[in-house]
Coordinates of C-alpha atoms and ligand atoms in Angstrom, one line a residue:
X1 CA -137.7 -74.0 354.1
X2 CA -137.2 -70.4 355.2
X3 CA -139.0 -67.5 353.8
X4 CA -138.1 -63.9 353.3
X5 CA -140.4 -61.0 352.6
X6 CA -139.3 -58.5 349.9
X7 CA -140.6 -55.1 350.7
X8 CA -140.5 -51.7 349.0
X9 CA -137.3 -50.0 349.8
X10 CA -136.8 -46.3 350.4
X11 CA -138.0 -44.5 347.3
X12 CA -136.9 -41.0 347.9
X13 CA -139.7 -40.2 350.3
X14 CA -142.2 -41.0 347.6
X15 CA -145.5 -42.4 348.8
X16 CA -148.2 -44.1 346.7
X17 CA -145.8 -44.8 343.9
X18 CA -147.4 -46.7 341.1
X19 CA -146.4 -50.3 340.2
X20 CA -146.0 -50.3 336.4
X21 CA -144.5 -53.8 335.8
X22 CA -144.5 -57.1 337.7
X23 CA -141.3 -58.8 336.4
X24 CA -141.7 -62.2 338.2
X25 CA -144.5 -64.6 338.7
X26 CA -145.3 -67.1 341.5
X27 CA -143.2 -70.1 341.1
X28 CA -140.3 -68.3 339.4
X29 CA -136.9 -68.9 340.7
X30 CA -135.1 -65.6 341.0
X31 CA -131.5 -64.6 341.7
X32 CA -130.1 -61.7 343.8
X33 CA -130.5 -58.5 341.9
X34 CA -133.2 -59.8 339.5
X35 CA -135.7 -57.0 339.0
X36 CA -139.0 -58.0 340.7
X37 CA -141.2 -55.0 340.0
X38 CA -140.9 -51.6 338.3
X39 CA -142.2 -48.5 340.0
X40 CA -142.9 -45.1 338.5
X41 CA -143.3 -41.7 340.0
X42 CA -143.9 -38.6 337.9
X43 CA -140.2 -38.1 337.7
X44 CA -138.5 -41.5 337.7
X45 CA -138.9 -45.2 337.0
X46 CA -137.3 -47.6 339.3
X47 CA -136.6 -51.3 339.1
X48 CA -136.7 -53.0 342.4
X49 CA -134.2 -55.8 342.5
X50 CA -134.3 -58.9 344.8
X51 CA -131.9 -59.0 347.6
X52 CA -132.2 -62.8 348.0
X53 CA -132.3 -65.8 345.7
X54 CA -135.2 -68.1 345.9
X55 CA -138.6 -69.2 344.6
X56 CA -141.5 -66.7 344.6
X57 CA -144.1 -68.1 346.9
X58 CA -146.7 -65.3 346.5
X59 CA -146.9 -61.9 344.9
X60 CA -148.6 -59.3 346.9
X61 CA -148.8 -56.6 344.2
X62 CA -150.4 -56.1 340.8
X63 CA -149.8 -53.5 338.1
X64 CA -151.5 -50.3 339.0
X65 CA -151.1 -50.7 342.8
X66 CA -149.8 -47.8 344.7
X67 CA -147.0 -48.6 347.1
X68 CA -144.9 -46.8 349.8
X69 CA -141.7 -47.7 351.5
X70 CA -142.0 -50.9 353.5
X71 CA -145.0 -52.4 351.7
X72 CA -144.8 -56.1 351.0
X73 CA -143.9 -57.0 347.4
X74 CA -143.6 -60.8 347.6
X75 CA -142.5 -63.7 349.8
X76 CA -139.6 -65.8 348.8
X77 CA -138.8 -69.4 349.7
X78 CA -135.1 -68.8 350.3
X79 CA -132.7 -71.6 349.6
X80 CA -130.2 -72.1 352.4
X81 CA -127.2 -71.1 350.2
X82 CA -128.9 -68.1 348.7
X83 CA -129.5 -66.2 351.9
X84 CA -125.9 -65.0 352.0
X85 CA -126.4 -63.3 348.7
X86 CA -128.4 -60.3 350.0
X87 CA -129.8 -58.4 352.9
X88 CA -132.3 -60.9 354.1
X89 CA -132.8 -58.9 357.2
X90 CA -134.2 -55.9 355.5
X91 CA -135.6 -57.8 352.5
X92 CA -135.3 -54.8 350.4
X93 CA -132.9 -53.5 347.9
X94 CA -132.0 -50.2 346.5
X95 CA -134.2 -49.4 343.6
X96 CA -132.9 -49.3 340.1
X97 CA -133.8 -46.1 338.4
X98 CA -134.7 -46.4 334.8
X99 CA -132.4 -44.8 332.2
X100 CA -134.6 -42.4 330.3
X101 CA -136.4 -40.9 333.2
X102 CA -133.4 -40.5 335.3
X103 CA -130.7 -38.3 334.0
X104 CA -127.5 -38.8 335.9
X105 CA -124.9 -36.4 337.0
X106 CA -122.9 -34.4 334.6
X107 CA -119.5 -33.3 335.9
X108 CA -118.2 -30.0 334.9
X109 CA -114.4 -30.0 335.3
X110 CA -113.6 -26.9 333.3
X111 CA -112.3 -23.8 335.0
X112 CA -113.3 -21.6 332.1
X113 CA -116.5 -19.8 332.1
X114 CA -117.1 -20.4 328.4
X115 CA -115.8 -23.9 328.0
X116 CA -116.8 -27.0 329.8
X117 CA -115.7 -30.6 329.6
X118 CA -118.7 -32.8 330.3
X119 CA -117.6 -36.0 332.0
X120 CA -119.0 -39.4 333.0
X121 CA -120.6 -38.9 336.5
X122 CA -120.3 -41.1 339.5
X123 CA -121.4 -44.5 338.4
X124 CA -122.5 -45.7 341.8
X125 CA -120.1 -48.6 342.0
X126 CA -120.2 -49.7 338.4
X127 CA -116.7 -50.2 337.0
X128 CA -117.5 -49.3 333.4
X129 CA -120.4 -48.3 331.2
X130 CA -120.9 -48.9 327.5
X131 CA -122.0 -46.0 325.3
X132 CA -125.1 -47.3 323.5
X133 CA -126.4 -44.1 321.9
X134 CA -124.8 -40.8 321.0
X135 CA -127.6 -38.2 320.8
X136 CA -125.6 -35.2 319.5
X137 CA -122.9 -34.4 316.9
X138 CA -120.0 -31.9 316.9
X139 CA -121.3 -28.4 316.1
X140 CA -124.7 -29.1 317.6
X141 CA -126.2 -26.4 319.9
X142 CA -127.6 -28.0 323.0
X143 CA -129.7 -26.6 325.7
X144 CA -129.3 -27.4 329.3
X145 CA -130.5 -30.9 330.0
X146 CA -130.4 -32.1 326.4
X147 CA -129.3 -35.7 326.4
X148 CA -125.8 -36.2 325.2
X149 CA -125.3 -39.9 325.4
X150 CA -127.0 -43.1 326.7
X151 CA -124.8 -45.5 328.6
X152 CA -125.5 -48.9 329.9
X153 CA -124.1 -51.6 332.2
X154 CA -125.4 -55.1 332.0
X155 CA -128.2 -54.2 334.3
X156 CA -129.2 -50.6 333.7
X157 CA -128.9 -47.8 331.3
X158 CA -129.1 -44.1 331.7
X159 CA -129.0 -40.9 329.7
X160 CA -126.4 -38.3 330.5
X161 CA -127.7 -34.8 330.0
X162 CA -125.8 -31.6 329.3
X163 CA -125.3 -29.5 332.4
X164 CA -125.5 -26.3 330.5
X165 CA -126.5 -24.7 327.2
X166 CA -123.7 -24.4 324.7
X167 CA -122.2 -25.8 321.5
X168 CA -120.6 -29.3 321.2
X169 CA -117.1 -28.3 320.2
X170 CA -115.7 -31.8 320.5
X171 CA -117.4 -35.2 321.0
X172 CA -115.2 -37.7 322.7
X173 CA -117.7 -40.5 323.3
X174 CA -118.8 -42.8 320.5
X175 CA -121.1 -45.8 320.4
X176 CA -119.3 -48.9 321.7
X177 CA -116.9 -47.0 324.0
X178 CA -116.4 -48.3 327.5
X179 CA -116.3 -45.4 329.8
X180 CA -115.2 -44.9 333.4
X181 CA -116.3 -42.3 335.9
X182 CA -114.6 -39.0 335.0
X183 CA -114.0 -39.9 331.4
X184 CA -114.7 -36.9 329.0
X185 CA -117.9 -37.1 327.0
X186 CA -117.9 -33.8 325.2
X187 CA -116.3 -30.3 325.1
X188 CA -118.9 -27.6 325.3
X189 CA -118.2 -24.0 324.2
X190 CA -120.3 -20.9 324.7
X191 CA -121.3 -22.0 328.1
X192 CA -123.0 -19.4 330.2
X193 CA -120.5 -19.3 333.1
X194 CA -119.2 -21.1 336.2
X195 CA -122.3 -20.4 338.2
X196 CA -124.2 -22.7 335.9
X197 CA -122.0 -25.6 336.4
X198 CA -123.8 -28.8 337.2
X199 CA -122.3 -29.1 340.6
X200 CA -123.5 -25.8 341.8
X201 CA -127.0 -26.2 340.4
X202 CA -127.4 -29.7 341.5
X203 CA -126.2 -29.1 345.0
X204 CA -129.1 -26.7 345.4
X205 CA -131.8 -28.7 343.8
X206 CA -131.5 -32.3 344.8
X207 CA -134.4 -34.4 343.5
X208 CA -136.4 -35.9 346.2
X209 CA -135.7 -39.5 345.1
X210 CA -132.1 -39.3 346.4
X211 CA -132.6 -39.5 350.2
X212 CA -133.6 -43.0 350.6
X213 CA -130.5 -44.4 349.1
X214 CA -128.2 -42.7 351.4
X215 CA -130.4 -43.6 354.4
X216 CA -130.4 -47.2 353.6
X217 CA -127.7 -49.5 354.7
X218 CA -128.7 -52.2 352.3
X219 CA -125.9 -53.3 349.9
X220 CA -125.5 -51.2 346.9
X221 CA -125.8 -53.2 343.7
X222 CA -124.8 -52.0 340.3
X223 CA -128.4 -51.6 339.6
X224 CA -128.6 -48.8 342.1
X225 CA -125.9 -46.7 340.6
X226 CA -128.1 -43.9 339.4
X227 CA -129.9 -43.7 342.7
X228 CA -126.7 -43.7 344.5
X229 CA -125.2 -41.0 342.3
X230 CA -128.2 -38.9 343.0
X231 CA -127.9 -39.4 346.7
X232 CA -124.3 -38.6 347.0
X233 CA -123.7 -35.3 348.7
X234 CA -120.2 -34.7 347.4
X235 CA -121.0 -35.2 343.8
X236 CA -123.3 -33.1 341.6
X237 CA -126.6 -34.7 340.9
X238 CA -129.8 -34.7 338.9
X239 CA -131.9 -31.7 339.2
X240 CA -135.6 -32.1 339.6
X241 CA -136.0 -30.0 336.4
X242 CA -133.9 -32.5 334.6
X243 CA -136.0 -35.4 335.8
X244 CA -139.2 -33.7 334.9
X245 CA -137.9 -32.7 331.5
X246 CA -136.7 -36.2 330.9
X247 CA -140.0 -37.7 331.8
X248 CA -141.9 -35.3 329.6
X249 CA -139.6 -35.9 326.7
X250 CA -140.0 -39.6 326.8
X251 CA -142.3 -40.0 324.0
X252 CA -142.1 -41.1 320.5
X253 CA -142.8 -37.7 318.8
X254 CA -139.6 -36.3 320.3
X255 CA -137.6 -39.3 319.0
X256 CA -136.8 -40.2 322.6
X257 CA -138.0 -43.6 323.8
X258 CA -139.5 -44.4 327.1
X259 CA -138.3 -48.0 327.7
X260 CA -136.7 -50.0 330.5
X261 CA -133.4 -51.9 330.2
X262 CA -135.0 -55.2 329.5
X263 CA -137.0 -53.7 326.6
X264 CA -133.9 -52.0 325.3
X265 CA -131.8 -55.1 325.5
X266 CA -134.2 -57.2 323.5
X267 CA -134.7 -54.3 321.0
X268 CA -131.0 -54.2 320.4
X269 CA -130.7 -58.0 320.1
X270 CA -133.6 -58.0 317.5
X271 CA -132.5 -54.8 315.8
X272 CA -135.7 -53.0 316.6
X273 CA -135.8 -49.2 316.4
X274 CA -137.6 -48.4 319.6
X275 CA -138.9 -45.1 318.2
X276 CA -141.2 -47.2 316.0
X277 CA -142.6 -49.2 318.9
X278 CA -145.8 -48.2 320.7
X279 CA -145.5 -48.5 324.4
X280 CA -148.3 -50.2 326.3
X281 CA -147.1 -49.3 329.7
X282 CA -148.1 -46.2 331.7
X283 CA -147.2 -43.0 329.8
X284 CA -146.5 -45.1 326.7
X285 CA -143.6 -46.9 328.4
X286 CA -142.3 -49.6 326.2
X287 CA -142.1 -53.0 327.8
X288 CA -140.5 -56.2 326.6
X289 CA -143.8 -57.5 325.3
X290 CA -144.2 -54.4 323.2
X291 CA -140.9 -55.1 321.4
X292 CA -141.8 -58.8 320.9
X293 CA -145.3 -57.8 319.6
X294 CA -143.7 -55.3 317.2
X295 CA -141.3 -57.9 315.8
X296 CA -144.2 -60.3 315.4
X297 CA -146.3 -57.8 313.6
X298 CA -143.5 -56.8 311.3
X299 CA -142.9 -60.5 310.4
X300 CA -146.5 -61.1 309.7
X301 CA -146.6 -57.9 307.6
X302 CA -143.6 -59.1 305.6
X303 CA -145.1 -62.5 305.1
X304 CA -148.4 -61.3 303.9
X305 CA -146.7 -58.6 301.8
X306 CA -144.5 -61.3 300.1
X307 CA -147.6 -63.3 299.2
X308 CA -149.3 -60.3 297.7
X309 CA -146.6 -58.4 295.8
X310 CA -143.4 -59.2 294.0
X311 CA -140.8 -58.5 296.6
X312 CA -140.0 -54.8 296.7
X313 CA -141.7 -54.0 293.4
X314 CA -145.2 -53.2 294.6
X315 CA -146.5 -55.5 291.8
X316 CA -149.2 -57.9 292.8
X317 CA -147.9 -61.4 292.8
X318 CA -149.6 -64.4 291.2
X319 CA -151.4 -66.5 293.7
X320 CA -151.3 -70.2 293.0
X321 CA -154.3 -72.4 293.6
X322 CA -154.1 -75.9 295.0
X323 CA -153.6 -77.7 291.7
X324 CA -154.2 -81.1 293.2
X325 CA -157.9 -80.3 293.4
X326 CA -157.9 -80.4 289.6
X327 CA -155.8 -83.5 289.1
X328 CA -152.5 -85.2 289.8
X329 CA -149.5 -82.8 289.9
X330 CA -145.8 -83.2 290.5
X331 CA -143.4 -80.4 291.7
X332 CA -139.9 -80.2 290.3
X333 CA -137.1 -77.8 291.2
X334 CA -136.1 -75.2 288.6
X335 CA -132.7 -75.6 287.0
X336 CA -130.1 -73.0 287.8
X337 CA -130.3 -71.7 284.2
X338 CA -134.1 -71.6 284.5
X339 CA -133.9 -69.6 287.7
X340 CA -131.4 -67.1 286.3
X341 CA -133.4 -66.7 283.1
X342 CA -136.6 -66.2 285.0
X343 CA -135.1 -63.5 287.1
X344 CA -133.5 -61.7 284.2
X345 CA -136.6 -61.9 282.1
X346 CA -138.7 -60.4 284.9
X347 CA -136.1 -57.6 285.5
X348 CA -135.8 -56.8 281.8
X349 CA -139.5 -56.9 281.2
X350 CA -140.2 -54.7 284.2
X351 CA -137.4 -52.2 283.6
X352 CA -137.4 -51.7 279.9
X353 CA -140.2 -50.0 277.9
X354 CA -140.4 -52.3 275.0
X355 CA -141.5 -51.7 271.4
X356 CA -141.4 -54.4 268.8
X357 CA -141.0 -53.5 265.1
X358 CA -142.1 -56.2 262.6
X359 CA -140.8 -56.5 259.0
X360 CA -140.1 -59.2 256.4
X361 CA -137.0 -59.9 254.3
X362 CA -137.1 -61.5 250.9
X363 CA -134.5 -64.2 251.3
X364 CA -135.3 -66.0 248.1
X365 CA -131.8 -65.3 246.6
X366 CA -130.1 -65.8 249.9
X367 CA -131.7 -69.2 250.2
X368 CA -130.7 -70.1 246.6
X369 CA -127.1 -69.0 247.3
X370 CA -127.1 -71.0 250.6
X371 CA -128.2 -74.1 248.9
X372 CA -125.5 -73.7 246.2
X373 CA -123.0 -73.6 249.0
X374 CA -124.2 -76.8 250.7
X375 CA -121.4 -78.9 249.1
X376 CA -118.7 -76.5 250.0
X377 CA -120.2 -76.4 253.5
X378 CA -120.0 -80.2 253.8
X379 CA -116.4 -80.1 252.7
X380 CA -115.7 -77.5 255.3
X381 CA -117.6 -79.6 257.8
X382 CA -119.9 -76.6 258.5
X383 CA -123.6 -76.3 258.6
X384 CA -124.6 -73.2 256.7
X385 CA -128.0 -72.0 257.9
X386 CA -129.5 -68.5 257.5
X387 CA -128.1 -67.5 260.9
X388 CA -124.6 -66.4 259.9
X389 CA -126.1 -64.2 257.2
X390 CA -128.5 -62.6 259.7
X391 CA -125.5 -62.1 262.1
X392 CA -123.6 -60.3 259.4
X393 CA -126.6 -58.2 258.4
X394 CA -127.1 -57.2 262.0
X395 CA -123.5 -56.2 262.4
X396 CA -123.8 -54.0 259.4
X397 CA -127.0 -52.4 260.6
X398 CA -125.5 -51.8 264.1
X399 CA -122.6 -50.0 262.5
X400 CA -125.0 -47.9 260.5
X401 CA -127.3 -47.1 263.5
X402 CA -125.0 -46.9 266.5
X403 CA -127.9 -45.9 268.7
X404 CA -128.7 -49.6 268.8
X405 CA -125.2 -50.4 270.1
X406 CA -125.4 -48.6 273.5
X407 CA -126.2 -49.3 277.1
X408 CA -128.1 -46.9 279.4
X409 CA -126.7 -45.9 282.7
X410 CA -129.8 -44.4 284.2
X411 CA -128.2 -43.6 287.5
X412 CA -125.7 -41.4 285.9
X413 CA -128.0 -40.4 283.1
X414 CA -125.5 -41.4 280.5
X415 CA -125.4 -43.4 277.3
X416 CA -122.5 -45.9 276.9
X417 CA -121.7 -46.1 273.2
X418 CA -119.8 -49.2 272.2
X419 CA -117.3 -49.2 269.4
X420 CA -117.1 -53.0 269.1
X421 CA -119.8 -55.3 267.6
X422 CA -120.3 -58.5 269.6
X423 CA -123.6 -60.3 269.0
X424 CA -125.2 -63.0 271.1
X425 CA -127.6 -65.6 269.8
X426 CA -130.1 -67.6 271.9
X427 CA -129.5 -71.3 272.1
X428 CA -132.2 -73.6 273.3
X429 CA -130.8 -76.3 275.6
X430 CA -132.6 -79.0 277.7
X431 CA -131.6 -77.0 280.8
X432 CA -132.9 -73.7 279.4
X433 CA -132.0 -70.8 277.3
X434 CA -128.4 -69.5 277.1
X435 CA -126.9 -66.8 274.9
X436 CA -123.3 -67.3 273.7
X437 CA -121.7 -64.2 272.2
X438 CA -119.7 -64.0 268.9
X439 CA -117.1 -61.3 269.1
X440 CA -116.3 -58.7 266.4
X441 CA -119.0 -60.0 264.0
X442 CA -118.4 -57.1 261.7
X443 CA -114.9 -58.3 261.1
X444 CA -115.7 -61.9 260.3
X445 CA -116.8 -63.7 257.1
X446 CA -119.8 -65.9 256.7
X447 CA -117.9 -69.2 256.9
X448 CA -116.2 -68.2 260.1
X449 CA -119.5 -67.0 261.6
X450 CA -121.1 -70.3 260.7
X451 CA -118.2 -72.2 262.3
X452 CA -118.4 -70.2 265.5
X453 CA -122.2 -70.5 265.6
X454 CA -121.9 -74.3 265.4
X455 CA -119.1 -74.5 268.0
X456 CA -120.8 -72.3 270.5
X457 CA -124.2 -74.0 270.0
X458 CA -122.6 -77.3 270.7
X459 CA -120.7 -76.0 273.7
X460 CA -124.1 -74.7 275.0
X461 CA -125.9 -78.0 274.5
X462 CA -122.9 -79.8 276.1
X463 CA -123.1 -77.4 279.1
X464 CA -119.6 -76.3 278.5
X465 CA -120.0 -72.6 277.9
X466 CA -117.7 -70.5 280.0
X467 CA -119.0 -67.2 281.6
X468 CA -116.6 -65.4 279.2
X469 CA -118.5 -67.1 276.2
X470 CA -121.6 -65.3 277.3
X471 CA -120.3 -61.8 278.1
X472 CA -119.9 -58.6 276.2
X473 CA -122.8 -58.8 273.9
X474 CA -124.1 -55.6 272.2
X475 CA -127.2 -57.1 270.6
X476 CA -129.0 -60.5 270.5
X477 CA -130.6 -62.7 267.8
X478 CA -133.2 -65.1 268.9
X479 CA -133.9 -67.4 266.0
X480 CA -137.0 -69.6 266.0
X481 CA -136.8 -70.1 262.3
X482 CA -136.1 -73.8 262.5
X483 CA -139.1 -74.2 264.7
X484 CA -141.9 -72.1 263.2
X485 CA -144.1 -69.2 263.9
X486 CA -144.8 -66.0 261.9
X487 CA -143.7 -63.4 264.5
X488 CA -143.0 -63.0 268.2
X489 CA -142.0 -60.2 270.6
X490 CA -138.6 -61.1 272.1
X491 CA -137.6 -59.5 275.4
X492 CA -134.5 -57.2 275.3
X493 CA -131.5 -58.8 276.9
X494 CA -130.4 -55.9 279.2
X495 CA -128.0 -54.1 279.4
X496 CA -128.3 -54.3 275.6
X497 CA -131.1 -52.1 274.0
X498 CA -132.3 -54.3 271.2
X499 CA -132.9 -57.9 270.1
X500 CA -133.9 -59.4 266.8
X501 CA -136.5 -62.2 266.7
X502 CA -136.3 -64.4 263.6
X503 CA -139.3 -66.6 262.7
X504 CA -139.7 -69.3 260.0
X505 CA -139.2 -68.2 256.4
X506 CA -142.2 -69.0 254.2
X507 CA -143.1 -68.7 250.6
X508 CA -145.5 -65.9 250.0
X509 CA -147.1 -64.3 247.0
X510 CA -145.4 -60.9 246.6
X511 CA -146.6 -58.2 244.2
X512 CA -143.7 -57.1 242.0
X513 CA -145.5 -54.3 240.2
X514 CA -146.9 -56.5 237.5
X515 CA -148.1 -59.5 239.3
X516 CA -147.7 -61.8 242.2
X517 CA -144.6 -63.8 242.4
X518 CA -143.6 -66.5 244.9
X519 CA -140.9 -65.2 247.3
X520 CA -139.3 -66.7 250.4
X521 CA -140.1 -64.2 253.1
X522 CA -138.3 -64.2 256.5
X523 CA -140.3 -62.6 259.3
X524 CA -138.2 -60.2 261.5
X525 CA -139.3 -58.9 265.0
X526 CA -137.1 -56.2 266.4
X527 CA -137.7 -55.4 270.1
X528 CA -135.9 -52.4 271.4
X529 CA -135.7 -50.3 274.5
X530 CA -137.7 -47.2 273.7
X531 CA -135.6 -45.1 276.1
X532 CA -132.6 -45.6 273.8
X533 CA -134.2 -46.0 270.4
X534 CA -137.0 -44.1 268.8
X535 CA -139.7 -45.7 266.6
X536 CA -138.4 -44.3 263.3
X537 CA -134.9 -45.7 263.9
X538 CA -136.5 -49.1 264.8
X539 CA -138.3 -49.1 261.4
X540 CA -135.1 -47.9 259.7
X541 CA -133.1 -50.7 261.3
X542 CA -135.4 -53.5 260.1
X543 CA -135.8 -51.9 256.7
X544 CA -132.0 -52.0 256.3
X545 CA -131.9 -55.6 257.5
X546 CA -134.5 -56.5 254.9
X547 CA -132.5 -54.8 252.2
X548 CA -129.2 -56.5 253.3
X549 CA -130.8 -60.0 253.5
X550 CA -132.7 -59.3 250.2
X551 CA -129.4 -58.8 248.3
X552 CA -126.5 -60.5 250.1
X553 CA -124.0 -58.7 247.8
X554 CA -124.4 -55.9 250.3
X555 CA -122.9 -58.0 253.0
X556 CA -119.7 -58.8 251.2
X557 CA -119.0 -55.2 250.5
Ligands
LIG1 N1 -136.5 -70.1 258.4 C1 -136.6 -71.3 257.8 N2 -135.7 -72.3 258.1 C2 -134.7 -72.0 259.0 C3 -134.6 -70.8 259.6 C4 -135.6 -69.8 259.3 N3 -135.6 -68.6 259.8 N4 -133.6 -70.8 260.4 C5 -133.1 -72.0 260.3 N5 -133.7 -72.7 259.5 C6 -133.5 -74.1 259.0 C7 -132.0 -74.3 258.8 O1 -131.6 -73.8 257.6 C8 -131.9 -75.8 259.0 O2 -132.4 -76.4 257.8 P1 -131.4 -77.1 256.8 O3 -130.7 -78.2 257.6 O4 -132.3 -77.6 255.8 O5 -130.5 -76.1 256.3 C9 -132.9 -76.0 260.1 O6 -133.8 -74.9 260.1 C10 -132.3 -76.2 261.5 O7 -131.4 -75.2 261.8 P2 -130.6 -75.1 263.1 O8 -129.8 -76.4 263.2 O9 -131.6 -74.9 264.2 O10 -129.6 -74.0 263.0 P3 -129.8 -72.4 263.2 O11 -128.5 -71.8 262.8 O12 -130.9 -71.9 262.5 O13 -130.0 -72.2 264.7 C11 -129.5 -72.3 267.0 C12 -129.0 -72.5 265.6 C13 -128.5 -72.6 268.0 C14 -129.9 -70.8 267.2 C15 -130.7 -73.1 267.3 O14 -130.3 -74.5 267.3 C16 -131.5 -72.8 268.5 O15 -131.2 -73.2 269.6 N6 -132.6 -72.1 268.3 C17 -133.6 -71.8 269.3 C18 -133.3 -70.4 269.8 C19 -134.4 -70.1 270.8 O16 -134.9 -70.9 271.6 N7 -134.8 -68.8 270.9 C20 -135.9 -68.5 271.7 C21 -135.5 -67.4 272.5 S1 -136.9 -66.7 273.3

């Protein structure tokens, strides 16, 4: 076993630099260039990478410690084959400067005093960088040092600031682009003049973090690219003002985020908007744990939200007790039809302001006529129930009151008036409720309607209805007449705007002006969408139905 000490490298002359993150623990196996600690000055954040691979034997630092160049970070048990991977002699590596706090060089290649092409700066050895954020748009006015784009390699990311105030005339970079040093980022117009070019300014105001990199002979990793760029004497570099501004702007209120590459990487993987994450590190720096905690909190919120409200509606959901405490229970999956019906009923009930109008039709004569036709019906092999008469009456009423034959397009604030009359009728099947539709009811006779009712009801009960059999309805009839009941409030079958509920006809004493006479009365319940139909029209519609069903001669006219 041989051990190597990792020590704090040259950090631009900085002394007493704060340790803000310890990235490895005793016992961890680390590779060359793995970040071991993160340091932060008032101007920059730096990841210190390992120069050797091995196992961490002891960690000499803790978060909050102040370190200077040469201080011991940790001791590594170096594996024989790993020692070749780094500068084991020095045991230090060039620091990695964190993206947001460290604005890299912007190269001004324009010869014009009013136009400037901003280019990708020296990348410190990195072949390519990916554009992960574009902070400006064409036409934007920028001030000097406003960030233009954020780029990233697999190990570090950095923001590239504007070297001058001006207007973005053209933006060349877009998210996902792979850029090389010298590639154009943006064309600036209205730039102050040549004297303000980044190279001139930067040459005069090198940030103090640069020196160490050039002084050190340690191998330059990709992670050191920003530092190396800053250190280079023949390239323009970061101004102290830029670094200070960057540091001061790294807060959530400005929309900029103060986060390291590891936190950014995991945020991108999990689709987290870092501006929403609260940083727990020094100066609200976002660390990996913050991103993970944010995701966890969001998931918990979503889960508890889902149990309290109907998803997205803000409506309190119904909490189920543990029924087994009251007796034996068995859970069964809902059928497909049941699930669709449940979803549609909820949507219709929640979206439509319902009103139900009740009425009665005297069907004494209709019933007498129907019974007379029983023999004919048998010969025709058709069952003649009140339903075809009700269908015909509804078609007539829809033609008289076209406001019932519409759909509402609330997005466009338009009424869609239909000039056809297709009517659906609810069929009760063992799997649930389905609504086949009879087309052009107004153009069909009672016998044909009776035949189609029978055929469609059979198809429904045999589960043979096609989607086209259930489409295009303008209005629905829900008949519970064969079952019973005196009235009910059916739910409108959107996008239709009205539905007729039919209950069981019953003999009732009806006053005819002279005395009470027994009449067969059919209860009608018309539910309608009050956005499309007003109350008076609702009453007119059921009055007309009563009239039509009370004297079926009206229907044949
Ligand atoms: N009052 C009194 N009797 C009625 C009646 C009414 N309103 N409607 C039907 N009947 C009678 C019929 O005349 C028939 O009697 P008959 O053989 O003596 O002539 C009997 O009830 C059975 O009728 P049915 O076979 O059900 O035919 P229908 O044409 O009335 O209904 C369907 C056909 C498909 C609509 C029906 O079978 C059905 O499924 N209804 C349930 C609809 C439903 O569940 N709606 C609820 C939606 S929320």
